[in-house]
Amino acid sequence: MKKTAMAVAIAAVTAAAAHAGTVTSDGADIVIKTKGGIEAKTADGNASFKLGGRMQLDFNSFDGVINTVPGEDGSDIFFRRARIELGGHYHDWEYEMAYNLTDSGSIDQLHTTYAGLGDLGQLTFGQQKENFGLEDTGSSKWITAMERSLPANTFDTGNNVGAKLHGANDFISYSLGVFKQDLDDKNDLDTAMTGRIVVRPMYGEDGLIHIGAGYTTRDGEFTQLGSRLGVRGGEDGSAAARIRGRYTGGAVADELEAWNGELAGSFGPVHAMAEYFDGEISGAGGAPDIEADGYYVQLGWILTGESRSYKTDIAAFDKVKPSGPSGAWEAFARYDELDVSDTDNIPPVQLIGETGNTLTLGVNWYANELVKIALNYVHAETDEEISGEDDGDAVVGRIQFAF
Amino acid sequence: MKKTAMAVAIAAVTAAAAHAGTVTSDGADIVIKTKGGIEAKTADGNASFKLGGRMQLDFNSFDGVINTVPGEDGSDIFFRRARIELGGHYHDWEYEMAYNLTDSGSIDQLHTTYAGLGDLGQLTFGQQKENFGLEDTGSSKWITAMERSLPANTFDTGNNVGAKLHGANDFISYSLGVFKQDLDDKNDLDTAMTGRIVVRPMYGEDGLIHIGAGYTTRDGEFTQLGSRLGVRGGEDGSAAARIRGRYTGGAVADELEAWNGELAGSFGPVHAMAEYFDGEISGAGGAPDIEADGYYVQLGWILTGESRSYKTDIAAFDKVKPSGPSGAWEAFARYDELDVSDTDNIPPVQLIGETGNTLTLGVNWYANELVKIALNYVHAETDEEISGEDDGDAVVGRIQFAF
Amino acid sequence: MKKTAMAVAIAAVTAAAAHAGTVTSDGADIVIKTKGGIEAKTADGNASFKLGGRMQLDFNSFDGVINTVPGEDGSDIFFRRARIELGGHYHDWEYEMAYNLTDSGSIDQLHTTYAGLGDLGQLTFGQQKENFGLEDTGSSKWITAMERSLPANTFDTGNNVGAKLHGANDFISYSLGVFKQDLDDKNDLDTAMTGRIVVRPMYGEDGLIHIGAGYTTRDGEFTQLGSRLGVRGGEDGSAAARIRGRYTGGAVADELEAWNGELAGSFGPVHAMAEYFDGEISGAGGAPDIEADGYYVQLGWILTGESRSYKTDIAAFDKVKPSGPSGAWEAFARYDELDVSDTDNIPPVQLIGETGNTLTLGVNWYANELVKIALNYVHAETDEEISGEDDGDAVVGRIQFAF
């Protein structure tokens, strides 16, 4: 039977009236969405709201140089990250609130953005990423390996309170910000300045080529440069050994400076990325410089054929969206190296491990848009023994729900 | 006047257009609900979101053996629990996030469940209840008395991080899980294993009969077995005395083992429940065993005629939903007993109170589906004096809003 | 073309069906709203839900007596407040949850209100404002100056757990509550009682005249009376000096008593307000009284012509809602004074600064309903030097997003 438009109209209204109440707005038209979380936006584009969150449950088992306890195997199960995330906008102003539920609660991101100048001139105020490095600027939800590489960890600027000017179009992305590093003993601000620029000679259906560089200079108190060996665990990550250069006897540096270079490409289901970092901490007060540099190279292949997405506003890779009901599968390999041996190992400097590297092999199953299951194998080596050992292995797994 | 279907259709649409904006979805049809919190689900069943919370404001006044300060009356007003709760699902995966606002913030529950195997084989990963005991597995929002019984407190496994296989139909409910108890001094996991099985020979319109048993075995460090005497208060509950067996001089047990039996029934407005618990902590390192056992029996009657609801997925009683606008009234009595006297009271073991019991009489007013007002009277007795007293009384009240 | 009602009905339904899913309720009709946050309420008025929040990002630069470090300039950038806020109601019961994201998480407000007695007799249970003083009772989102005045800070009762009876109509507002101040060393409650009454001889289109008075009496432990000099910063506000009277050598008062008077008016774009406070801490145990009194006067003018809103339920000023797309601009001046010199400066009493005052000049830009940008200049003076200085200046700025 062919229904007339009239009949359809009546049927629709009547059906709705029969088993459900109406939902209306007392102002502008609203469009809502739910996919584990909830979103609402006005049809006129003037206002929006979004609530989401993430949880990452990690399991690991590790031995050798990775465990701080010599000669013993370690293992742990713990929340790597757990957050509630709110965001929205009203006319030209946006906000984002991400709160860490772990560690008895702390602010992850909390900022407001003035977007009235257009995509190429956004101003973000508050606690935010500084955007230093490709791996670090990408979301922890969608990094390929479970943990970031040794040099990215070493020079991770963290999320800090400040102001950042940033913008992007299809060809270029940039950011330049000033942030609070610390308060000195006169109650005066120690600040950091960080900039990054990325260009994309190719970006479209055919693929992506990403070339970038960043620089950060920071005033404050610094006592070491280094990184865990690819694995976490224990109270506040204390189970995992670190390769690093550090001061002994109370020496403190008052400046940190670092730069990096980024190269990445994505073609169909394959992506490749590499970064190099070089930096040092130095002091006016007689503390000798401690230098560190390192790099990583990574290759990933989505076996089910999807492409890893990419966000120009942060110039970083993002989620893998499965195209079929059984999810997407990805395999990857990453090799990284961190070298702190350029500094002499004499007091007040103490070098631990001198040079370290890890090889990470892994597979990710994106069960659906919200769920990622990861399994990584990590082999770590150090030039010098740490507590009597210079290599170790780990198996790490993660269940992630991000809504 | 009798309206035609056509007139109704036109009137509905026109009225809506006259004073309100539309609310639509940009994907699947959505059904929403608000009752203090908010819920949204897609009509196709593929996604859902729910935000709620709870607050429990307690007042108490207590004397005698219940107060840790000899010879003095104590009183307090404080939040017993306050949580924000998020939950939802996307296709086969569900999540739940419950965050404690009290105690400067901590994770209560945080887990994701794979539900693709059906109701009889659900797998939950993350921080969750272990499901040991009827009183403990039920929600703290809907337990009959304000505090759980002495033996249920003694063997409360708490919420822990791990993996649990569980399932239920109308006849049977089961759960079996492995959880993180602790990290040892080698950075290695100490684990716990807990299982529970419940059968319902009767479950339907005529009533409910619930028979269950549980078992838990735990590696880790244990220094005492015991419970508060039915009342809380003071910084971190420090105002209330405890009956217990504990080690002195630094002795530590490395294993805890316990089992329980459960029996419950519900017929119309009346419910009865009873549990028995028996367990011990023991050590390879020379620390003597400390044993504890106890039971409770409880009878409740909803004066306004409603029945207490029951959830098969957790095999526990749940909310009372008032049938009328003036709410539902419930009266109950519970007697419980805890005995730690089976162990010799010689160092390094110290027994406090030896055997204790409480009689709790109470009345609950369920003002509406979200609001519960409770008033309990507690009389506590101990075999041996604690700080010179062996009995005490308390009046405790609660205002609960759970949305 | 003139459309018939019928054509409109059909067009509406058809258009909706063409590009969007439907959103319905499975119960009562629902009205939703989004403006950065989200609100939902049932059309029958029986239930509602609201999620919002606030962030205040402050920058300051200060010198002289304001900095605790003598002879040095200080500066800081930090979150003054950051909160997630939930609220709603179900039939006669309302709730509010406001959680501080700063300071690793704490409860700001958490209470439930029985509203079944009507506007003139509301009962609120839980952690809430005590409502003492006009400036303190108003929301921190919409106070005119960035920080409250010296005497309002000195006698700020904070948010406490208790029960408050309150009510309001257009002419009168009142509140009377009992709150937990502390627990004593017998685990017994120390309580506070606070009352406030406000009348409005004029309230309507022509303007507002507000006359009020308050009183609070508090048992507990008190060791000082005083206030920061209009500026915060540093870990937990430690960067800013305080004018105060305090005990040395372990002396403690066991009672605090204070009263205040309030006078305010609002006529078109101009508002004026003034308060006087007088109070003391005193002890049975031989600790001498410490007295403090002070006042402030404030005048504000909204240059763009809007009026500052006012809420009768809390008897306090509220938000400025810009009437145009370029926002609203407000200029204001406030002078305040705090005097602790009525007490002799002999041990165990120590007076710091004796008398202090600040002049605050500021401008607020309400960019839209959610965003406020504030810039204040503060000049502070003290009668006696604090660490060698008796005056100082500060520039403080704030970006606020409140959804």
Short mmCIF file of C-alpha atoms in Angstrom, two decimals, chain A residues 2-398:
data_model
loop_
_atom_site.label_atom_id
_atom_site.label_comp_id
_atom_site.label_asym_id
_atom_site.label_seq_id
_atom_site.Cartn_x
_atom_site.Cartn_y
_atom_site.Cartn_z
CA LYS A 2 1.30 3.34 -0.95
CA LYS A 3 0.89 5.85 1.85
CA THR A 4 0.20 9.47 1.08
CA ALA A 5 2.34 12.19 2.65
CA MET A 6 -0.70 13.12 4.69
CA ALA A 7 -1.10 9.64 6.04
CA VAL A 8 2.58 9.52 6.95
CA ALA A 9 2.29 12.78 8.84
CA ILE A 10 -0.66 11.60 10.82
CA ALA A 11 0.77 8.18 11.46
CA ALA A 12 4.05 9.60 12.71
CA VAL A 13 2.43 12.01 15.13
CA THR A 14 -0.11 9.50 16.33
CA ALA A 15 2.45 6.76 16.85
CA ALA A 16 4.63 9.09 18.86
CA ALA A 17 1.70 10.23 20.95
CA ALA A 18 0.68 6.67 21.66
CA HIS A 19 3.81 5.41 23.43
CA ALA A 20 6.12 8.32 24.16
CA GLY A 21 6.29 11.86 25.44
CA THR A 22 7.63 14.69 23.32
CA VAL A 23 11.07 16.24 23.70
CA THR A 24 11.33 19.89 22.74
CA SER A 25 13.61 22.86 23.36
CA ASP A 26 12.54 26.11 24.95
CA GLY A 27 14.93 28.02 22.73
CA ALA A 28 16.87 27.21 19.58
CA ASP A 29 16.45 23.85 17.84
CA ILE A 30 18.73 21.22 19.36
CA VAL A 31 20.40 18.13 17.91
CA ILE A 32 21.51 15.45 20.37
CA LYS A 33 23.64 12.34 20.08
CA THR A 34 24.59 9.48 22.38
CA LYS A 35 27.42 7.02 21.89
CA GLY A 36 28.29 6.06 25.46
CA GLY A 37 28.44 9.75 26.38
CA ILE A 38 26.08 12.53 25.38
CA GLU A 39 26.25 15.54 23.07
CA ALA A 40 23.84 18.38 22.41
CA LYS A 41 24.22 21.30 20.04
CA THR A 42 21.91 23.99 18.83
CA ALA A 43 21.06 23.87 15.15
CA ASP A 44 22.11 27.53 14.78
CA GLY A 45 25.65 26.63 15.89
CA ASN A 46 25.64 29.05 18.85
CA ALA A 47 25.96 26.55 21.68
CA SER A 48 27.05 22.99 22.35
CA PHE A 49 27.75 20.57 25.19
CA LYS A 50 29.56 17.24 25.31
CA LEU A 51 30.20 14.81 28.13
CA GLY A 52 32.58 11.90 27.76
CA GLY A 53 35.40 10.13 29.47
CA ARG A 54 38.05 7.47 29.21
CA MET A 55 39.37 4.56 31.19
CA GLN A 56 42.52 2.60 30.48
CA LEU A 57 43.01 -0.56 32.49
CA ASP A 58 46.56 -1.88 32.14
CA PHE A 59 48.11 -5.21 32.97
CA ASN A 60 51.82 -5.85 32.75
CA SER A 61 54.48 -8.43 33.53
CA PHE A 62 58.16 -7.47 33.33
CA ASP A 63 61.63 -8.61 34.33
CA GLY A 64 65.32 -7.74 34.13
CA VAL A 65 66.40 -4.12 34.00
CA ILE A 66 62.79 -2.93 33.77
CA ASN A 67 61.99 -3.88 37.39
CA THR A 68 63.59 -1.68 40.05
CA VAL A 69 63.96 -4.80 42.22
CA PRO A 70 67.07 -6.67 40.94
CA GLY A 71 66.61 -10.23 39.69
CA GLU A 72 62.85 -10.29 40.20
CA ASP A 73 59.82 -10.42 37.95
CA GLY A 74 57.23 -7.72 38.48
CA SER A 75 53.59 -7.40 37.50
CA ASP A 76 50.73 -5.04 38.08
CA ILE A 77 47.19 -4.22 37.11
CA PHE A 78 46.10 -0.61 37.42
CA PHE A 79 44.29 2.31 35.80
CA ARG A 80 46.73 4.06 33.51
CA ARG A 81 44.25 6.87 32.96
CA ALA A 82 40.64 7.51 33.99
CA ARG A 83 38.96 10.79 33.20
CA ILE A 84 35.65 12.56 33.00
CA GLU A 85 35.61 15.06 30.16
CA LEU A 86 33.26 17.99 29.60
CA GLY A 87 33.35 20.44 26.75
CA GLY A 88 31.21 22.90 24.90
CA HIS A 89 30.94 26.36 23.50
CA TYR A 90 28.78 29.44 23.55
CA HIS A 91 29.14 31.82 20.61
CA ASP A 92 32.87 32.59 20.23
CA TRP A 93 34.04 30.94 23.45
CA GLU A 94 34.79 27.27 24.00
CA TYR A 95 35.77 25.33 27.11
CA GLU A 96 37.19 21.95 28.01
CA MET A 97 37.36 20.25 31.40
CA ALA A 98 39.12 16.90 31.80
CA TYR A 99 39.47 15.60 35.33
CA ASN A 100 41.71 12.68 36.36
CA LEU A 101 39.89 10.24 38.61
CA THR A 102 43.16 8.50 39.42
CA ASP A 103 45.65 9.67 42.05
CA SER A 104 42.80 10.96 44.25
CA GLY A 105 41.75 13.48 41.61
CA SER A 106 43.59 16.13 39.64
CA ILE A 107 42.97 18.49 36.76
CA ASP A 108 44.16 17.13 33.42
CA GLN A 109 42.94 19.85 31.08
CA LEU A 110 40.92 22.92 31.97
CA HIS A 111 40.82 25.78 29.54
CA THR A 112 38.74 28.22 27.57
CA THR A 113 39.39 29.20 23.96
CA TYR A 114 38.50 32.39 22.16
CA ALA A 115 37.66 31.23 18.66
CA GLY A 116 36.42 34.54 17.28
CA LEU A 117 39.53 35.11 15.14
CA GLY A 118 38.96 32.02 12.99
CA ASP A 119 40.81 28.72 12.60
CA LEU A 120 44.20 30.32 12.11
CA GLY A 121 44.20 32.36 15.31
CA GLN A 122 42.76 30.59 18.32
CA LEU A 123 43.68 31.70 21.82
CA THR A 124 43.50 29.10 24.60
CA PHE A 125 43.80 30.10 28.26
CA GLY A 126 44.21 27.66 31.14
CA GLN A 127 45.70 24.23 31.74
CA GLN A 128 46.43 22.64 28.38
CA LYS A 129 48.93 20.71 26.32
CA GLU A 130 51.91 22.79 25.25
CA ASN A 131 52.07 20.86 21.93
CA PHE A 132 55.71 19.75 21.85
CA GLY A 133 56.28 16.72 19.67
CA LEU A 134 54.02 14.62 17.46
CA GLU A 135 53.67 11.63 19.81
CA ASP A 136 53.06 13.84 22.85
CA THR A 137 50.55 16.16 21.18
CA GLY A 138 48.37 13.28 20.02
CA SER A 139 45.73 11.98 22.42
CA SER A 140 46.77 9.25 24.85
CA LYS A 141 43.63 7.46 23.70
CA TRP A 142 44.92 6.96 20.20
CA ILE A 143 48.71 6.66 20.39
CA THR A 144 49.75 3.48 18.60
CA ALA A 145 51.93 1.94 21.33
CA MET A 146 50.64 1.83 24.90
CA GLU A 147 53.38 4.14 26.18
CA ARG A 148 55.13 6.98 24.40
CA SER A 149 58.78 6.56 23.37
CA LEU A 150 61.80 7.18 25.64
CA PRO A 151 62.75 10.59 24.18
CA ALA A 152 59.13 11.79 24.05
CA ASN A 153 58.80 10.90 27.74
CA THR A 154 62.08 12.61 28.57
CA PHE A 155 61.02 15.89 27.04
CA ASP A 156 57.29 15.64 27.82
CA THR A 157 56.25 19.16 28.81
CA GLY A 158 53.07 17.95 30.50
CA ASN A 159 49.88 20.00 30.74
CA ASN A 160 50.49 23.46 32.12
CA VAL A 161 48.61 26.64 32.91
CA GLY A 162 49.15 29.45 30.42
CA ALA A 163 48.11 31.02 27.16
CA LYS A 164 48.62 29.54 23.70
CA LEU A 165 48.05 31.00 20.26
CA HIS A 166 47.42 28.29 17.71
CA GLY A 167 45.89 27.71 14.35
CA ALA A 168 45.72 25.33 11.45
CA ASN A 169 44.53 24.83 7.92
CA ASP A 170 45.08 21.83 5.65
CA PHE A 171 48.67 22.86 4.90
CA ILE A 172 50.04 24.28 8.13
CA SER A 173 49.54 23.97 11.90
CA TYR A 174 51.31 26.10 14.47
CA SER A 175 51.23 26.85 18.20
CA LEU A 176 53.11 29.26 20.43
CA GLY A 177 52.49 29.57 24.14
CA VAL A 178 53.71 30.85 27.47
CA PHE A 179 53.14 28.68 30.53
CA LYS A 180 53.67 28.58 34.27
CA GLN A 181 56.53 26.26 35.11
CA ASP A 182 56.80 27.04 38.81
CA LEU A 183 56.88 29.74 41.48
CA ASP A 184 60.32 30.81 42.69
CA ASP A 185 61.19 31.57 46.30
CA LYS A 186 60.14 35.21 45.86
CA ASN A 187 56.57 34.15 44.90
CA ASP A 188 57.37 35.10 41.31
CA LEU A 189 56.47 33.08 38.22
CA ASP A 190 58.97 30.84 36.45
CA THR A 191 57.73 30.51 32.89
CA ALA A 192 58.17 28.29 29.87
CA MET A 193 57.77 29.18 26.21
CA THR A 194 56.99 26.49 23.66
CA GLY A 195 56.41 26.65 19.93
CA ARG A 196 55.71 24.13 17.19
CA ILE A 197 55.18 24.28 13.46
CA VAL A 198 54.02 21.53 11.13
CA VAL A 199 53.54 21.56 7.37
CA ARG A 200 51.79 18.99 5.23
CA PRO A 201 53.16 18.89 1.66
CA MET A 202 50.57 16.20 0.99
CA TYR A 203 47.22 15.87 2.77
CA GLY A 204 44.17 14.34 1.19
CA GLU A 205 42.78 11.20 -0.38
CA ASP A 206 46.20 10.15 -1.66
CA GLY A 207 47.85 10.28 1.73
CA LEU A 208 49.58 12.46 4.27
CA ILE A 209 53.10 13.77 4.64
CA HIS A 210 53.78 15.59 7.91
CA ILE A 211 57.00 17.56 8.61
CA GLY A 212 57.37 19.45 11.89
CA ALA A 213 59.69 21.02 14.42
CA GLY A 214 59.33 22.30 17.96
CA TYR A 215 61.25 24.19 20.59
CA THR A 216 60.81 24.78 24.30
CA THR A 217 62.74 26.89 26.82
CA ARG A 218 61.86 26.74 30.50
CA ASP A 219 62.88 28.51 33.70
CA GLY A 220 62.50 26.68 36.98
CA GLU A 221 64.17 23.95 38.99
CA PHE A 222 65.33 20.82 37.17
CA THR A 223 67.19 17.90 38.71
CA GLN A 224 67.14 15.21 36.04
CA LEU A 225 66.50 14.19 32.43
CA GLY A 226 65.33 10.70 31.65
CA SER A 227 62.55 8.19 31.11
CA ARG A 228 61.10 4.90 32.24
CA LEU A 229 61.96 1.96 30.02
CA GLY A 230 58.60 1.71 28.28
CA VAL A 231 56.68 0.16 31.17
CA ARG A 232 54.81 1.50 34.22
CA GLY A 233 53.46 -0.11 37.37
CA GLY A 234 53.65 0.13 41.13
CA GLU A 235 52.65 3.07 43.30
CA ASP A 236 53.00 6.13 41.04
CA GLY A 237 54.96 4.10 38.50
CA SER A 238 57.69 3.31 41.01
CA ALA A 239 58.09 -0.30 39.88
CA ALA A 240 59.80 0.64 36.62
CA ALA A 241 63.48 1.59 36.36
CA ARG A 242 64.56 4.78 34.56
CA ILE A 243 67.45 5.65 32.35
CA ARG A 244 68.56 9.16 33.22
CA GLY A 245 71.11 11.76 34.13
CA ARG A 246 70.50 13.38 37.49
CA TYR A 247 72.14 15.59 40.06
CA THR A 248 73.27 14.37 43.44
CA GLY A 249 74.15 16.42 46.50
CA GLY A 250 71.38 18.99 46.02
CA ALA A 251 72.60 20.52 42.72
CA VAL A 252 69.80 22.09 40.69
CA ALA A 253 69.62 23.45 37.16
CA ASP A 254 67.52 26.56 36.50
CA GLU A 255 66.89 26.15 32.79
CA LEU A 256 65.71 23.47 30.41
CA GLU A 257 65.95 23.82 26.66
CA ALA A 258 64.95 21.30 24.00
CA TRP A 259 64.02 21.03 20.34
CA ASN A 260 62.64 18.28 18.16
CA GLY A 261 62.00 17.33 14.56
CA GLU A 262 59.02 15.31 13.30
CA LEU A 263 58.44 13.31 10.14
CA ALA A 264 55.36 11.24 9.45
CA GLY A 265 53.34 9.81 6.61
CA SER A 266 50.13 7.89 6.16
CA PHE A 267 49.12 6.03 3.03
CA GLY A 268 46.00 3.91 3.15
CA PRO A 269 46.29 1.42 6.03
CA VAL A 270 50.01 2.12 6.63
CA HIS A 271 51.47 4.92 8.72
CA ALA A 272 55.09 5.71 9.59
CA MET A 273 56.40 8.27 12.03
CA ALA A 274 59.74 9.33 13.48
CA GLU A 275 60.96 12.02 15.86
CA TYR A 276 64.31 13.26 17.10
CA PHE A 277 64.74 15.17 20.39
CA ASP A 278 67.74 17.03 21.76
CA GLY A 279 67.88 19.04 25.00
CA GLU A 280 69.69 19.89 28.17
CA ILE A 281 69.29 21.28 31.63
CA SER A 282 71.78 23.91 32.73
CA GLY A 283 72.35 26.22 35.63
CA ALA A 284 73.85 29.59 36.46
CA GLY A 285 74.70 28.27 39.93
CA GLY A 286 77.56 25.99 38.96
CA ALA A 287 75.57 22.82 38.25
CA PRO A 288 77.03 21.28 35.09
CA ASP A 289 74.79 20.73 32.05
CA ILE A 290 73.07 17.41 31.60
CA GLU A 291 72.41 16.57 27.98
CA ALA A 292 70.05 14.08 26.47
CA ASP A 293 69.03 13.16 22.94
CA GLY A 294 67.09 10.39 21.31
CA TYR A 295 64.79 9.30 18.55
CA TYR A 296 62.15 6.77 17.62
CA VAL A 297 60.89 5.25 14.40
CA GLN A 298 57.51 3.55 14.14
CA LEU A 299 55.63 1.66 11.45
CA GLY A 300 51.98 0.64 11.74
CA TRP A 301 49.68 -1.31 9.45
CA ILE A 302 45.94 -1.66 9.88
CA LEU A 303 45.33 -5.20 8.72
CA THR A 304 41.61 -4.63 8.14
CA GLY A 305 42.29 -1.79 5.74
CA GLU A 306 41.13 1.31 7.63
CA SER A 307 43.29 4.46 7.73
CA ARG A 308 44.44 6.09 10.94
CA SER A 309 42.72 9.48 11.19
CA TYR A 310 44.63 12.73 11.59
CA LYS A 311 43.66 16.06 13.15
CA THR A 312 45.06 19.22 11.63
CA ASP A 313 44.20 21.40 14.66
CA ILE A 314 46.71 19.48 16.77
CA ALA A 315 48.76 18.14 13.85
CA ALA A 316 48.68 14.61 15.20
CA PHE A 317 47.25 11.19 14.43
CA ASP A 318 43.92 10.29 15.99
CA LYS A 319 41.49 7.41 16.24
CA VAL A 320 41.06 4.34 14.10
CA LYS A 321 37.38 3.94 13.26
CA PRO A 322 36.50 0.34 12.43
CA SER A 323 34.63 -0.04 9.15
CA GLY A 324 33.00 -3.33 10.02
CA PRO A 325 31.15 -4.89 12.94
CA SER A 326 34.09 -7.11 13.98
CA GLY A 327 36.39 -4.18 14.53
CA ALA A 328 39.77 -3.15 13.14
CA TRP A 329 43.13 -4.85 13.71
CA GLU A 330 46.46 -3.03 13.67
CA ALA A 331 50.03 -4.32 13.98
CA PHE A 332 53.00 -2.04 14.64
CA ALA A 333 56.68 -1.94 15.55
CA ARG A 334 58.62 0.90 17.21
CA TYR A 335 62.30 1.26 18.00
CA ASP A 336 63.47 4.10 20.23
CA GLU A 337 66.69 5.19 21.85
CA LEU A 338 67.67 7.67 24.56
CA ASP A 339 71.26 8.77 25.17
CA VAL A 340 72.33 10.70 28.27
CA SER A 341 76.02 9.70 27.96
CA ASP A 342 77.22 13.00 26.46
CA THR A 343 77.66 14.32 29.98
CA ASP A 344 80.60 13.17 32.14
CA ASN A 345 79.50 10.75 34.84
CA ILE A 346 81.17 12.63 37.72
CA PRO A 347 79.54 14.27 40.76
CA PRO A 348 77.27 16.13 41.08
CA VAL A 349 76.10 14.38 37.90
CA GLN A 350 75.12 10.73 38.09
CA LEU A 351 74.26 8.82 34.93
CA ILE A 352 72.01 5.77 35.20
CA GLY A 353 72.06 3.40 32.25
CA GLU A 354 73.88 5.92 29.98
CA THR A 355 72.07 4.81 26.79
CA GLY A 356 68.88 2.83 26.54
CA ASN A 357 66.61 1.55 23.83
CA THR A 358 63.41 -0.38 23.56
CA LEU A 359 61.84 -2.37 20.77
CA THR A 360 58.07 -2.49 20.99
CA LEU A 361 55.95 -4.88 18.94
CA GLY A 362 52.22 -4.72 19.32
CA VAL A 363 48.77 -5.41 18.08
CA ASN A 364 45.65 -3.28 18.64
CA TRP A 365 42.09 -4.43 18.28
CA TYR A 366 39.61 -1.58 17.90
CA ALA A 367 36.50 -3.55 18.89
CA ASN A 368 34.34 -0.57 18.06
CA GLU A 369 34.71 3.21 18.00
CA LEU A 370 34.94 3.33 21.81
CA VAL A 371 36.83 0.18 22.75
CA LYS A 372 40.52 -0.54 22.11
CA ILE A 373 42.30 -3.67 23.29
CA ALA A 374 46.10 -3.51 23.08
CA LEU A 375 48.84 -6.06 23.60
CA ASN A 376 52.48 -4.95 23.44
CA TYR A 377 55.78 -6.78 23.83
CA VAL A 378 58.70 -4.62 24.95
CA HIS A 379 62.40 -5.52 24.90
CA ALA A 380 64.62 -2.99 26.70
CA GLU A 381 68.40 -2.68 26.73
CA THR A 382 70.79 -0.28 28.48
CA ASP A 383 74.50 0.34 27.84
CA GLU A 384 75.35 0.32 31.52
CA GLU A 385 73.74 -2.00 34.04
CA ILE A 386 71.05 -0.63 36.35
CA SER A 387 71.07 -2.60 39.62
CA GLY A 388 73.10 -5.33 37.93
CA GLU A 389 71.03 -5.82 34.80
CA ASP A 390 71.18 -4.36 31.31
CA ASP A 391 68.19 -5.87 29.52
CA GLY A 392 64.63 -6.90 30.23
CA ASP A 393 61.35 -7.89 28.69
CA ALA A 394 57.76 -7.00 29.30
CA VAL A 395 54.30 -7.95 28.14
CA VAL A 396 51.74 -5.22 28.62
CA GLY A 397 48.03 -5.21 27.87
CA ARG A 398 45.31 -2.59 27.95
#
